[in-house]
Coordinates of C-alpha atoms in Angstrom, one line a residue:
Chain A
X1 CA -39.0 31.4 -42.8
X2 CA -42.4 30.4 -44.0
X3 CA -41.5 27.1 -45.4
X4 CA -44.8 25.5 -44.9
X5 CA -46.3 27.6 -47.7
X6 CA -49.2 28.7 -45.4
X7 CA -49.4 32.5 -45.1
X8 CA -49.2 33.5 -41.5
X9 CA -51.5 36.4 -40.5
X10 CA -49.7 39.8 -40.2
X11 CA -50.1 41.7 -37.0
X12 CA -51.8 45.1 -37.1
X13 CA -49.5 48.2 -37.3
X14 CA -49.8 49.0 -33.7
X15 CA -48.8 45.5 -32.5
X16 CA -45.8 45.6 -35.0
X17 CA -44.8 49.1 -33.7
X18 CA -44.9 47.9 -30.1
X19 CA -42.9 44.8 -30.9
X20 CA -40.2 46.7 -32.8
X21 CA -40.0 49.4 -30.2
X22 CA -38.4 46.8 -27.9
X23 CA -35.5 46.1 -30.3
X24 CA -32.4 48.2 -30.7
X25 CA -33.2 49.1 -34.2
X26 CA -33.8 52.5 -35.8
X27 CA -36.0 52.6 -39.0
X28 CA -36.1 55.7 -41.1
X29 CA -36.8 57.0 -44.5
X30 CA -34.9 59.8 -46.4
X31 CA -35.8 61.6 -49.6
X32 CA -33.5 62.1 -52.6
X33 CA -32.0 65.1 -50.9
X34 CA -31.2 62.8 -47.9
X35 CA -33.6 64.7 -45.7
X36 CA -35.3 62.5 -43.0
X37 CA -38.9 62.0 -43.9
X38 CA -39.8 59.9 -40.9
X39 CA -37.9 58.0 -38.2
X40 CA -39.0 55.2 -35.8
X41 CA -37.2 54.2 -32.6
X42 CA -34.7 57.1 -32.9
X43 CA -31.7 56.7 -30.7
X44 CA -28.8 58.5 -29.1
X45 CA -31.1 61.2 -27.8
X46 CA -32.3 62.3 -31.2
X47 CA -36.0 63.2 -31.0
X48 CA -38.1 62.6 -34.2
X49 CA -39.1 66.3 -34.3
X50 CA -35.4 67.3 -34.3
X51 CA -34.6 65.0 -37.2
X52 CA -37.5 65.3 -39.6
X53 CA -36.6 67.6 -42.6
X54 CA -32.9 67.6 -41.7
X55 CA -29.9 65.8 -43.2
X56 CA -27.0 63.9 -41.6
X57 CA -24.8 67.0 -42.2
X58 CA -27.3 69.1 -40.2
X59 CA -27.6 66.7 -37.4
X60 CA -24.2 65.2 -36.7
X61 CA -21.4 67.0 -34.8
X62 CA -18.7 65.1 -36.5
X63 CA -18.5 66.2 -40.2
X64 CA -16.6 63.0 -41.1
X65 CA -19.4 60.8 -39.7
X66 CA -21.9 62.8 -41.8
X67 CA -19.8 62.7 -44.9
X68 CA -19.3 59.0 -44.7
X69 CA -23.0 58.4 -44.3
X70 CA -24.0 60.6 -47.1
X71 CA -21.5 59.2 -49.5
X72 CA -22.8 55.7 -48.8
X73 CA -26.4 56.8 -49.2
X74 CA -25.8 58.7 -52.5
X75 CA -24.2 55.7 -53.9
X76 CA -27.4 53.7 -53.3
X77 CA -29.5 56.5 -54.8
X78 CA -27.2 56.5 -57.9
X79 CA -26.9 52.8 -58.4
X80 CA -30.1 51.5 -57.0
X81 CA -28.1 48.8 -55.2
X82 CA -28.8 48.2 -51.5
X83 CA -25.9 48.3 -49.1
X84 CA -25.2 47.1 -45.7
X85 CA -22.3 48.5 -43.7
X86 CA -21.1 49.1 -40.1
X87 CA -21.0 52.9 -39.4
X88 CA -20.0 55.0 -36.5
X89 CA -22.1 57.8 -35.1
X90 CA -20.7 60.2 -32.4
X91 CA -22.8 62.6 -30.4
X92 CA -21.2 64.4 -27.5
X93 CA -19.3 61.9 -25.5
X94 CA -21.4 59.1 -26.9
X95 CA -20.2 56.9 -29.7
X96 CA -22.3 54.1 -31.1
X97 CA -21.8 51.6 -33.9
X98 CA -24.6 50.6 -36.2
X99 CA -25.1 47.8 -38.7
X100 CA -26.8 50.0 -41.3
X101 CA -28.9 48.7 -44.2
X102 CA -29.7 51.1 -46.9
X103 CA -32.4 50.2 -49.4
X104 CA -33.5 52.3 -52.4
X105 CA -37.2 53.2 -52.2
X106 CA -39.0 53.1 -55.5
X107 CA -42.2 55.0 -56.5
X108 CA -45.0 53.7 -58.5
X109 CA -43.3 54.7 -61.8
X110 CA -40.2 52.7 -60.7
X111 CA -38.0 55.7 -60.0
X112 CA -35.9 55.8 -56.9
X113 CA -37.5 58.5 -54.8
X114 CA -35.5 58.0 -51.6
X115 CA -34.0 55.6 -49.1
X116 CA -35.5 53.1 -46.7
X117 CA -33.1 52.3 -43.9
X118 CA -32.7 50.3 -40.8
X119 CA -29.8 50.6 -38.3
X120 CA -29.2 48.0 -35.6
X121 CA -27.0 49.0 -32.7
X122 CA -24.0 46.7 -32.7
X123 CA -21.8 48.7 -30.3
X124 CA -21.4 45.8 -27.8
X125 CA -20.4 43.5 -30.6
X126 CA -18.0 46.1 -32.0
X127 CA -16.4 46.5 -28.5
X128 CA -16.0 42.7 -28.1
X129 CA -14.4 42.5 -31.6
X130 CA -12.1 45.4 -30.8
X131 CA -11.1 43.8 -27.5
X132 CA -10.4 40.5 -29.3
X133 CA -8.3 42.3 -31.9
X134 CA -6.4 44.1 -29.2
X135 CA -5.8 40.8 -27.3
X136 CA -4.6 39.2 -30.5
X137 CA -2.3 42.1 -31.2
X138 CA -0.9 42.0 -27.7
X139 CA -0.3 38.2 -28.0
X140 CA 1.4 38.7 -31.4
X141 CA 3.6 41.4 -29.9
X142 CA 4.5 39.1 -27.0
X143 CA 5.2 36.2 -29.3
X144 CA 7.3 38.3 -31.5
X145 CA 9.3 39.9 -28.7
X146 CA 9.8 36.6 -26.9
X147 CA 11.2 35.2 -30.2
X148 CA 8.6 32.4 -30.1
X149 CA 7.8 30.7 -33.4
X150 CA 4.3 29.5 -34.0
X151 CA 3.0 26.7 -36.1
X152 CA -0.3 25.3 -37.2
X153 CA -1.0 22.0 -38.8
X154 CA -4.2 21.5 -40.7
X155 CA -5.3 17.9 -40.9
X156 CA -7.8 18.2 -43.8
X157 CA -5.1 19.7 -46.1
X158 CA -2.1 18.0 -44.4
X159 CA -0.5 21.4 -44.4
X160 CA 1.9 22.8 -41.9
X161 CA 2.0 26.6 -41.5
X162 CA 5.1 28.2 -39.9
X163 CA 5.5 31.7 -38.7
X164 CA 8.5 33.7 -39.9
X165 CA 10.2 33.2 -36.5
X166 CA 9.5 29.5 -36.7
X167 CA 11.1 29.3 -40.1
X168 CA 14.1 31.3 -38.8
X169 CA 14.5 28.8 -36.0
X170 CA 14.4 25.9 -38.4
X171 CA 16.6 27.7 -40.9
X172 CA 14.0 27.4 -43.7
X173 CA 13.3 30.0 -46.3
X174 CA 10.0 31.9 -46.0
X175 CA 8.6 30.5 -49.2
X176 CA 9.8 26.9 -48.8
X177 CA 6.8 24.5 -48.3
X178 CA 6.9 22.4 -45.1
X179 CA 5.1 19.2 -44.3
X180 CA 5.0 17.1 -41.1
X181 CA 7.4 14.6 -42.7
X182 CA 9.8 17.4 -43.7
X183 CA 9.7 18.7 -40.2
X184 CA 10.7 15.3 -38.8
X185 CA 13.5 15.1 -41.3
X186 CA 14.9 18.3 -39.9
X187 CA 15.2 16.9 -36.4
X188 CA 18.4 15.4 -35.0
X189 CA 18.3 11.7 -35.7
X190 CA 18.5 10.9 -32.0
X191 CA 15.4 13.0 -31.2
X192 CA 13.3 12.2 -34.3
X193 CA 11.5 9.0 -33.3
X194 CA 10.8 10.3 -29.7
X195 CA 9.4 13.5 -31.0
X196 CA 7.3 11.7 -33.6
X197 CA 5.7 9.5 -30.9
X198 CA 5.2 12.4 -28.5
X199 CA 3.5 14.4 -31.2
X200 CA 1.4 11.5 -32.3
X201 CA 0.3 10.7 -28.8
X202 CA -1.1 14.3 -28.5
X203 CA -2.7 13.8 -31.8
X204 CA -4.3 10.6 -30.6
X205 CA -5.9 12.6 -27.9
X206 CA -3.7 11.5 -25.0
X207 CA -3.1 14.0 -22.2
X208 CA -6.0 16.1 -23.5
X209 CA -4.2 16.6 -26.8
X210 CA -1.4 18.6 -25.1
X211 CA 2.1 18.2 -26.4
X212 CA 5.3 19.3 -24.7
X213 CA 8.7 18.3 -25.9
X214 CA 12.3 19.3 -26.4
X215 CA 14.4 18.4 -29.4
X216 CA 17.4 19.3 -31.5
X217 CA 17.1 20.7 -35.0
X218 CA 19.9 20.1 -37.5
X219 CA 19.7 23.3 -39.7
X220 CA 20.5 23.2 -43.4
X221 CA 23.9 24.7 -42.6
X222 CA 24.6 21.9 -40.1
X223 CA 24.2 24.0 -37.0
X224 CA 22.5 22.3 -34.1
X225 CA 19.6 24.2 -32.4
X226 CA 17.9 23.2 -29.2
X227 CA 14.2 23.9 -29.1
X228 CA 11.3 23.5 -26.7
X229 CA 8.0 23.0 -28.3
X230 CA 4.5 23.2 -26.9
X231 CA 1.3 22.3 -28.7
X232 CA -2.3 21.3 -28.5
X233 CA -4.4 19.2 -30.8
X234 CA -8.1 20.1 -31.4
X235 CA -10.7 17.5 -32.2
X236 CA -14.2 17.3 -33.7
X237 CA -17.2 15.9 -31.8
X238 CA -16.3 12.4 -33.0
X239 CA -12.8 12.8 -31.5
X240 CA -11.1 13.1 -34.9
X241 CA -8.1 15.5 -34.9
X242 CA -8.8 18.7 -36.8
X243 CA -5.7 20.8 -36.2
X244 CA -2.6 21.0 -34.1
X245 CA -1.3 24.4 -33.1
X246 CA 1.7 25.4 -31.0
X247 CA 4.9 27.2 -30.4
X248 CA 8.7 26.6 -30.7
X249 CA 11.2 28.4 -28.6
X250 CA 15.0 28.4 -29.3
X251 CA 16.9 27.4 -26.2
X252 CA 20.3 26.8 -27.8
X253 CA 22.0 29.4 -25.7
X254 CA 20.6 28.0 -22.5
X255 CA 21.6 24.5 -23.6
X256 CA 25.1 25.5 -24.4
X257 CA 25.4 27.2 -21.0
X258 CA 24.1 24.0 -19.4
X259 CA 26.6 21.9 -21.3
X260 CA 29.4 24.3 -20.4
X261 CA 28.3 24.1 -16.7
X262 CA 28.2 20.3 -16.8
X263 CA 31.7 20.3 -18.4
X264 CA 32.9 22.7 -15.7
X265 CA 31.6 20.5 -13.0
X266 CA 33.2 17.4 -14.6
X267 CA 36.5 19.3 -14.9
X268 CA 36.2 20.3 -11.2
X269 CA 35.6 16.7 -10.1
X270 CA 38.5 15.5 -12.3
X271 CA 40.7 18.2 -10.9
X272 CA 39.9 17.2 -7.3
X273 CA 40.7 13.6 -8.3
X274 CA 44.0 14.6 -9.8
X275 CA 45.0 16.9 -7.0
X276 CA 44.1 14.3 -4.4
X277 CA 46.2 11.8 -6.4
X278 CA 49.1 14.2 -6.6
X279 CA 49.0 15.0 -2.9
X280 CA 48.7 11.3 -1.9
X281 CA 51.9 10.3 -3.7
X282 CA 54.3 12.4 -1.6
X283 CA 52.2 11.8 1.4
X284 CA 52.8 8.0 0.9
X285 CA 56.5 8.8 0.9
X286 CA 56.2 10.8 4.1
X287 CA 54.2 8.1 5.9
X288 CA 56.7 5.3 4.9
X289 CA 59.7 7.5 5.7
X290 CA 58.3 8.2 9.2
X291 CA 57.5 4.5 9.8
X292 CA 61.0 3.6 8.8
X293 CA 62.4 6.4 10.9
X294 CA 60.9 4.8 14.0
X295 CA 62.7 1.5 13.3
X296 CA 66.0 3.0 12.1
X297 CA 69.0 2.5 14.3
X298 CA 71.6 3.7 11.9
X299 CA 72.1 7.5 12.0
X300 CA 72.7 7.7 8.3
X301 CA 69.5 5.9 7.5
X302 CA 67.6 8.2 9.9
X303 CA 69.0 11.2 8.0
X304 CA 68.0 9.7 4.6
X305 CA 64.4 9.1 5.7
X306 CA 64.1 12.6 7.2
X307 CA 65.4 14.0 3.9
X308 CA 62.9 12.0 1.9
X309 CA 60.0 13.2 4.2
X310 CA 61.1 16.8 3.9
X311 CA 61.5 16.5 0.1
X312 CA 58.0 15.0 -0.2
X313 CA 56.6 17.7 2.0
X314 CA 58.2 20.3 -0.3
X315 CA 56.7 18.6 -3.3
X316 CA 53.2 18.9 -1.7
X317 CA 53.9 22.5 -0.9
X318 CA 55.0 23.2 -4.5
X319 CA 51.8 21.6 -5.8
X320 CA 49.7 23.7 -3.5
X321 CA 51.6 26.8 -4.6
X322 CA 50.9 25.9 -8.2
X323 CA 47.2 25.4 -7.5
X324 CA 47.0 28.8 -5.9
X325 CA 48.9 30.4 -8.8
X326 CA 46.6 28.9 -11.3
X327 CA 43.7 30.3 -9.4
X328 CA 45.4 33.7 -9.3
X329 CA 46.3 33.6 -13.1
X330 CA 42.6 32.6 -13.8
X331 CA 41.4 35.6 -11.8
X332 CA 44.0 37.9 -13.3
X333 CA 45.7 38.5 -9.9
X334 CA 49.0 37.0 -10.7
X335 CA 51.8 39.5 -10.2
X336 CA 55.5 39.5 -11.0
X337 CA 58.5 41.8 -10.2
X338 CA 60.4 42.2 -13.4
X339 CA 63.9 43.8 -13.5
X340 CA 66.4 44.3 -16.4
X341 CA 68.9 41.4 -16.7
X342 CA 70.9 39.6 -19.3
X343 CA 69.0 36.8 -21.1
X344 CA 72.2 34.8 -21.1
X345 CA 72.2 34.7 -17.3
X346 CA 68.6 33.4 -17.1
X347 CA 69.5 30.7 -19.7
X348 CA 72.7 29.6 -17.8
X349 CA 70.7 29.2 -14.6
X350 CA 68.1 27.2 -16.4
X351 CA 70.8 24.8 -17.8
X352 CA 72.3 24.4 -14.3
X353 CA 68.9 23.5 -12.9
X354 CA 68.1 21.1 -15.8
X355 CA 71.4 19.2 -16.0
X356 CA 70.9 16.9 -12.9
X357 CA 67.3 16.2 -13.9
X358 CA 68.4 15.2 -17.4
X359 CA 71.4 13.1 -16.1
X360 CA 69.1 11.2 -13.7
X361 CA 67.0 10.1 -16.6
X362 CA 70.0 9.3 -18.8
X363 CA 69.2 12.2 -21.2
X364 CA 71.7 14.4 -22.9
X365 CA 71.4 18.2 -22.3
X366 CA 72.3 20.6 -25.1
X367 CA 72.6 24.2 -24.3
X368 CA 73.4 27.1 -26.6
X369 CA 73.2 30.8 -26.3
X370 CA 75.0 33.7 -27.9
X371 CA 74.6 37.3 -28.8
X372 CA 71.6 37.8 -26.4
X373 CA 70.5 41.2 -25.1
X374 CA 68.9 42.2 -21.9
X375 CA 65.3 41.3 -21.0
X376 CA 62.8 42.5 -18.4
X377 CA 62.1 39.5 -16.2
X378 CA 61.2 38.3 -12.8
X379 CA 64.1 35.9 -12.3
X380 CA 62.4 33.5 -9.9
X381 CA 59.3 33.2 -12.0
X382 CA 61.3 32.7 -15.3
X383 CA 63.3 29.9 -13.5
X384 CA 59.9 28.4 -12.7
X385 CA 59.0 28.5 -16.4
X386 CA 62.2 26.7 -17.2
X387 CA 61.7 24.2 -14.4
X388 CA 58.2 23.3 -15.6
X389 CA 59.3 23.0 -19.2
X390 CA 62.3 20.9 -18.4
X391 CA 60.3 18.8 -16.0
X392 CA 57.8 18.0 -18.8
X393 CA 60.6 17.3 -21.3
X394 CA 62.3 14.9 -18.8
X395 CA 59.0 13.2 -18.0
X396 CA 58.1 12.5 -21.6
X397 CA 61.5 11.6 -23.1
X398 CA 62.7 8.1 -22.8
X399 CA 66.3 7.4 -21.7
X400 CA 68.9 8.1 -24.4
X401 CA 67.0 11.2 -25.7
X402 CA 68.1 14.8 -25.7
X403 CA 66.8 17.9 -24.0
X404 CA 67.9 21.3 -25.6
X405 CA 67.8 24.7 -24.1
X406 CA 68.5 27.7 -26.2
X407 CA 67.6 31.3 -27.0
X408 CA 67.8 33.8 -29.9
X409 CA 67.4 37.5 -30.3
X410 CA 64.2 38.5 -32.2
X411 CA 64.3 42.3 -32.7
X412 CA 64.3 43.7 -29.2
X413 CA 62.7 40.5 -27.7
X414 CA 64.5 37.3 -26.7
X415 CA 62.9 33.9 -27.7
X416 CA 63.8 31.1 -25.4
X417 CA 63.3 27.4 -26.4
X418 CA 63.1 24.1 -24.5
X419 CA 62.8 21.1 -26.7
X420 CA 63.0 17.4 -26.4
X421 CA 63.2 14.2 -28.5
X422 CA 60.4 12.6 -26.5
X423 CA 57.1 11.0 -27.4
X424 CA 55.4 14.3 -28.5
X425 CA 51.8 15.4 -28.0
X426 CA 48.8 14.2 -30.0
X427 CA 47.6 16.9 -32.5
X428 CA 44.1 16.7 -30.9
X429 CA 45.5 17.6 -27.4
X430 CA 47.9 20.3 -28.6
X431 CA 45.4 23.2 -28.6
X432 CA 44.5 22.5 -25.0
X433 CA 47.9 22.0 -23.4
X434 CA 48.1 25.5 -22.0
X435 CA 44.7 25.1 -20.3
X436 CA 44.9 24.3 -16.6
X437 CA 44.0 20.6 -16.0
X438 CA 44.5 19.6 -19.6
X439 CA 46.1 16.2 -19.6
X440 CA 47.2 13.3 -21.8
X441 CA 44.8 10.4 -22.3
X442 CA 43.1 9.0 -19.2
X443 CA 45.5 6.9 -17.2
X444 CA 48.5 8.6 -18.8
X445 CA 48.1 11.8 -16.8
X446 CA 51.1 12.9 -14.9
X447 CA 51.3 15.8 -12.5
X448 CA 48.2 18.0 -12.1
X449 CA 48.6 19.4 -15.7
X450 CA 49.2 22.8 -14.2
X451 CA 52.7 23.2 -15.5
X452 CA 52.0 24.7 -18.9
X453 CA 49.1 26.8 -17.6
X454 CA 51.6 28.4 -15.1
X455 CA 54.2 28.8 -17.8
X456 CA 51.6 30.7 -19.9
X457 CA 50.5 32.8 -17.0
X458 CA 54.0 33.8 -16.0
X459 CA 55.1 34.6 -19.6
X460 CA 52.0 36.6 -20.3
X461 CA 52.4 38.5 -17.0
X462 CA 55.8 39.6 -18.5
X463 CA 54.0 40.8 -21.6
X464 CA 55.5 37.9 -23.5
X465 CA 54.0 35.1 -25.7
X466 CA 54.3 31.3 -25.6
X467 CA 53.9 28.7 -28.3
X468 CA 54.2 25.0 -28.6
X469 CA 55.1 22.7 -31.5
X470 CA 54.8 19.0 -31.3
X471 CA 53.9 15.8 -33.1
X472 CA 53.4 12.3 -31.8
X473 CA 56.8 10.6 -31.9
X474 CA 58.6 13.7 -33.0
X475 CA 59.4 15.5 -29.8
X476 CA 58.1 18.8 -28.4
X477 CA 59.4 22.4 -28.6
X478 CA 58.1 25.2 -26.4
X479 CA 59.1 28.7 -27.3
X480 CA 58.5 31.8 -25.2
X481 CA 59.4 35.4 -25.8
X482 CA 60.2 38.0 -23.2
X483 CA 60.2 41.7 -24.2
X484 CA 63.6 43.3 -24.4
X485 CA 64.7 45.7 -21.7
X486 CA 64.4 48.7 -24.0
X487 CA 60.7 48.4 -24.1
X488 CA 58.6 49.9 -21.4
X489 CA 57.6 47.4 -18.6
X490 CA 54.2 45.8 -19.0
X491 CA 51.5 47.9 -17.4
X492 CA 50.9 47.1 -13.7
X493 CA 53.1 44.0 -14.2
X494 CA 50.3 41.6 -13.9
X495 CA 48.4 39.3 -16.2
X496 CA 46.0 40.7 -18.7
X497 CA 42.6 41.4 -17.3
X498 CA 40.0 38.8 -18.2
Chain B
X1 CA 68.5 -26.0 3.0
X2 CA 67.5 -22.3 2.9
X3 CA 64.6 -21.7 0.5
X4 CA 65.2 -19.2 -2.3
X5 CA 64.2 -15.7 -1.2
X6 CA 61.0 -14.4 -2.9
X7 CA 61.6 -11.9 -5.7
X8 CA 59.7 -8.7 -5.7
X9 CA 59.4 -6.1 -8.6
X10 CA 58.6 -2.6 -7.5
X11 CA 57.2 -0.2 -10.2
X12 CA 56.7 3.4 -9.3
X13 CA 57.7 6.6 -11.1
X14 CA 58.3 8.5 -7.8
X15 CA 62.0 7.8 -6.9
X16 CA 61.6 8.4 -3.2
X17 CA 58.6 6.2 -2.8
X18 CA 60.2 3.5 -4.9
X19 CA 63.3 3.5 -2.6
X20 CA 61.2 3.5 0.5
X21 CA 59.0 0.6 -0.7
X22 CA 62.2 -1.3 -1.5
X23 CA 63.4 -0.9 2.0
X24 CA 60.2 -2.1 3.5
X25 CA 60.2 -5.2 1.2
X26 CA 63.9 -5.9 1.9
X27 CA 62.9 -6.2 5.6
X28 CA 60.8 -9.2 4.6
X29 CA 64.0 -10.9 3.4
X30 CA 62.9 -10.6 -0.2
X31 CA 65.0 -9.8 -3.3
X32 CA 64.0 -6.5 -4.9
X33 CA 64.1 -5.2 -8.5
X34 CA 63.1 -1.6 -9.4
X35 CA 61.3 -0.1 -12.4
X36 CA 60.6 3.6 -12.9
X37 CA 57.6 3.2 -15.3
X38 CA 55.5 0.6 -17.1
X39 CA 58.0 0.2 -20.0
X40 CA 60.8 -0.7 -17.6
X41 CA 58.5 -3.0 -15.7
X42 CA 57.6 -4.9 -18.9
X43 CA 61.3 -5.2 -19.9
X44 CA 62.1 -6.5 -16.4
X45 CA 59.3 -9.0 -16.6
X46 CA 60.6 -10.2 -20.0
X47 CA 64.3 -10.5 -19.1
X48 CA 64.5 -10.9 -15.3
X49 CA 61.2 -12.7 -14.4
X50 CA 59.4 -14.4 -13.0
X51 CA 58.7 -12.4 -9.9
X52 CA 56.7 -13.7 -6.9
X53 CA 55.2 -10.3 -6.3
X54 CA 54.8 -7.2 -8.4
X55 CA 54.1 -3.9 -6.6
X56 CA 52.6 -1.7 -9.3
X57 CA 51.8 2.0 -9.3
X58 CA 49.0 2.9 -11.8
X59 CA 49.5 6.6 -12.8
X60 CA 52.9 6.7 -14.5
X61 CA 54.2 8.6 -17.5
X62 CA 54.9 6.9 -20.8
X63 CA 53.6 3.3 -20.1
X64 CA 51.2 3.3 -17.2
X65 CA 50.2 0.6 -14.8
X66 CA 47.0 -0.3 -16.6
X67 CA 49.0 -1.2 -19.7
X68 CA 51.3 -3.3 -17.5
X69 CA 48.3 -5.1 -16.0
X70 CA 46.9 -5.9 -19.5
X71 CA 50.2 -7.2 -20.8
X72 CA 50.8 -9.2 -17.7
X73 CA 47.3 -10.8 -17.9
X74 CA 48.2 -12.1 -21.4
X75 CA 51.4 -13.7 -20.2
X76 CA 50.9 -14.7 -16.6
X77 CA 50.4 -18.3 -15.8
X78 CA 46.7 -19.0 -15.1
X79 CA 45.7 -18.8 -11.5
X80 CA 48.7 -16.8 -10.3
X81 CA 47.8 -13.5 -8.8
X82 CA 50.9 -11.8 -7.8
X83 CA 50.3 -8.1 -8.5
X84 CA 49.7 -5.7 -5.7
X85 CA 48.4 -2.4 -7.0
X86 CA 49.7 0.7 -5.2
X87 CA 47.0 3.3 -6.0
X88 CA 46.5 7.0 -5.2
X89 CA 43.3 7.1 -7.2
X90 CA 41.0 5.0 -5.1
X91 CA 40.2 1.5 -6.4
X92 CA 40.0 1.6 -10.2
X93 CA 40.7 -2.1 -10.7
X94 CA 38.2 -3.8 -13.0
X95 CA 36.8 -7.2 -12.3
X96 CA 38.8 -8.6 -15.1
X97 CA 42.0 -7.5 -13.4
X98 CA 41.2 -9.7 -10.4
X99 CA 42.7 -12.7 -12.1
X100 CA 46.2 -11.2 -11.7
X101 CA 45.6 -8.6 -8.9
X102 CA 46.1 -10.0 -5.4
X103 CA 45.5 -6.8 -3.4
X104 CA 45.1 -3.1 -3.7
X105 CA 47.0 -0.9 -1.2
X106 CA 45.8 2.7 -1.3
X107 CA 48.4 5.5 -0.9
X108 CA 49.3 6.6 1.6
X109 CA 49.8 3.2 3.2
X110 CA 52.0 2.4 6.2
X111 CA 54.6 -0.3 6.6
X112 CA 52.3 -2.8 8.3
X113 CA 49.7 -2.6 5.5
X114 CA 52.3 -3.0 2.8
X115 CA 54.2 -5.9 4.5
X116 CA 50.9 -7.7 5.3
X117 CA 49.9 -7.5 1.6
X118 CA 53.2 -8.7 0.4
X119 CA 53.4 -11.6 2.9
X120 CA 49.8 -12.6 2.1
X121 CA 50.6 -12.7 -1.6
X122 CA 53.7 -14.8 -1.1
X123 CA 51.8 -17.2 1.3
X124 CA 49.0 -17.6 -1.2
X125 CA 51.5 -18.7 -3.8
X126 CA 53.2 -21.1 -1.4
X127 CA 49.8 -22.7 -0.6
X128 CA 49.0 -23.0 -4.3
X129 CA 52.4 -24.6 -4.9
X130 CA 51.8 -27.1 -2.1
X131 CA 48.4 -27.9 -3.5
X132 CA 46.6 -26.6 -0.3
X133 CA 44.4 -24.2 -2.1
X134 CA 43.2 -22.7 -5.3
X135 CA 44.8 -19.3 -5.5
X136 CA 42.4 -17.9 -8.1
X137 CA 39.5 -18.4 -5.7
X138 CA 41.4 -17.7 -2.5
X139 CA 39.7 -14.3 -1.8
X140 CA 36.3 -14.7 -3.4

């Protein structure tokens, strides 16, 4: 204060009293029994004449306030060590906070004869601090409930601090040390350099030090996690970065939904292309047949072209029916009308239908059935199942091959099989063959790819199951089981709800 | 002396369309050979070629039209573009296919369009044979 070494003149007591009276400070003296001896600038409506000769216990309504104060003060009397502490004083509805300094007062003989105290009203500061604490607490709650991870990078120590949630997102143990380089290593290789340059741009003060990015994390277990990160770098007066703070938010679920949506749109577009292709082909036959019909003079030729046009129209109709059925199966609205009938009859009908298709393609047809019981089946729909399976077998089996149709009794159920000696299906495609629109490799597709989806829909509507076995170059076998007639019909005779 | 009738190979997996296209081409006084997929087409090309025009469907089971195009590009004499692609999937022909593809007719096409494409293709070869034009640049 008085660094010049020159003693400044002290004001007289009255000047000092006037000066201090303008400050929110209470000055008082207490004896060894903690009775107030004098008080200056008393506050909270206490008048000096009420206070003098009394103790805190006499004066304060709240016994706890008084006990706290007296405990503190006794400690100073006992130890002779001054203390400074924030205390609360309540009176009526009024509560004030004071920064209280308690000094031991010493008599001429060096004995502690009382306390010399000053109390500054810090209620405003206390309220500000409390509000700040509440705000931080609310923020922490929001961050926690929003599952936001927070991070803080300190330049001076080159240390990265991660919140528990942040560590959870990155899949890092709570005690594992993390550095900026380690963080970059955890990013997906395709996102690493971009993220590094984005973060370093913010660190170089670009865009006001603000950082906003999106990247993938490869967790230690190999799982990919999409994250959006926001951050801000803080700088000293010279523009040097001091620290970088921010948040990370796991958006994996949203990303996966977006990807699924993109895939669904792609599939829809592909489907439209396939459907349009498959409708154009019979349409081409109809157009040419009609053109020729106009030129035909021969009655037999006319009839042939009319038949081709009608046949092509029926193919278009059948494709449209398949499309609608796939939509119904997908929505769980596909219904059948099952009745009890011999499995052998269904099989014989299937063979009759398959024979000309096989013969046309120079394929042998093997057919075997014996000792079969009754099944509960919608005859037309089961013929459609056979039709689709035989059509696939014929399409993908080169001339000279064999198509086999058979069945066997498995407990009360009957298992039907359609197999071929054709080109088979790649192992990678096999799990998807019952999905609508699943197809062979691009350019190899044939038909809308609805056949097996409809087979599955029909069989499952019967309460049955379907399975496929195939390997490239080793032919394909499809097996489907229908429940025997002794079991109760499937509830509501419709596909399972989805 | 009557000139040899042009020889046309028709490749389509759809039997009715194959038969109808054959009838249209026969009306042009051309000889017709049929193939039900790409594999048959390649066998026909190997054993019964050469053909003046190949009418080729793209989407076929087993061996598709794209494979036939690739095989044909390897073997076709340079500067001879005798493939007419019959497509139900728009115009998926790559630039590299243009060395063998003379035209693309989109399904559904009518008789006039198909006959014009076949006639143009045959005429282009005749011009080339007579030294009146460079076939490979005829349509650029």
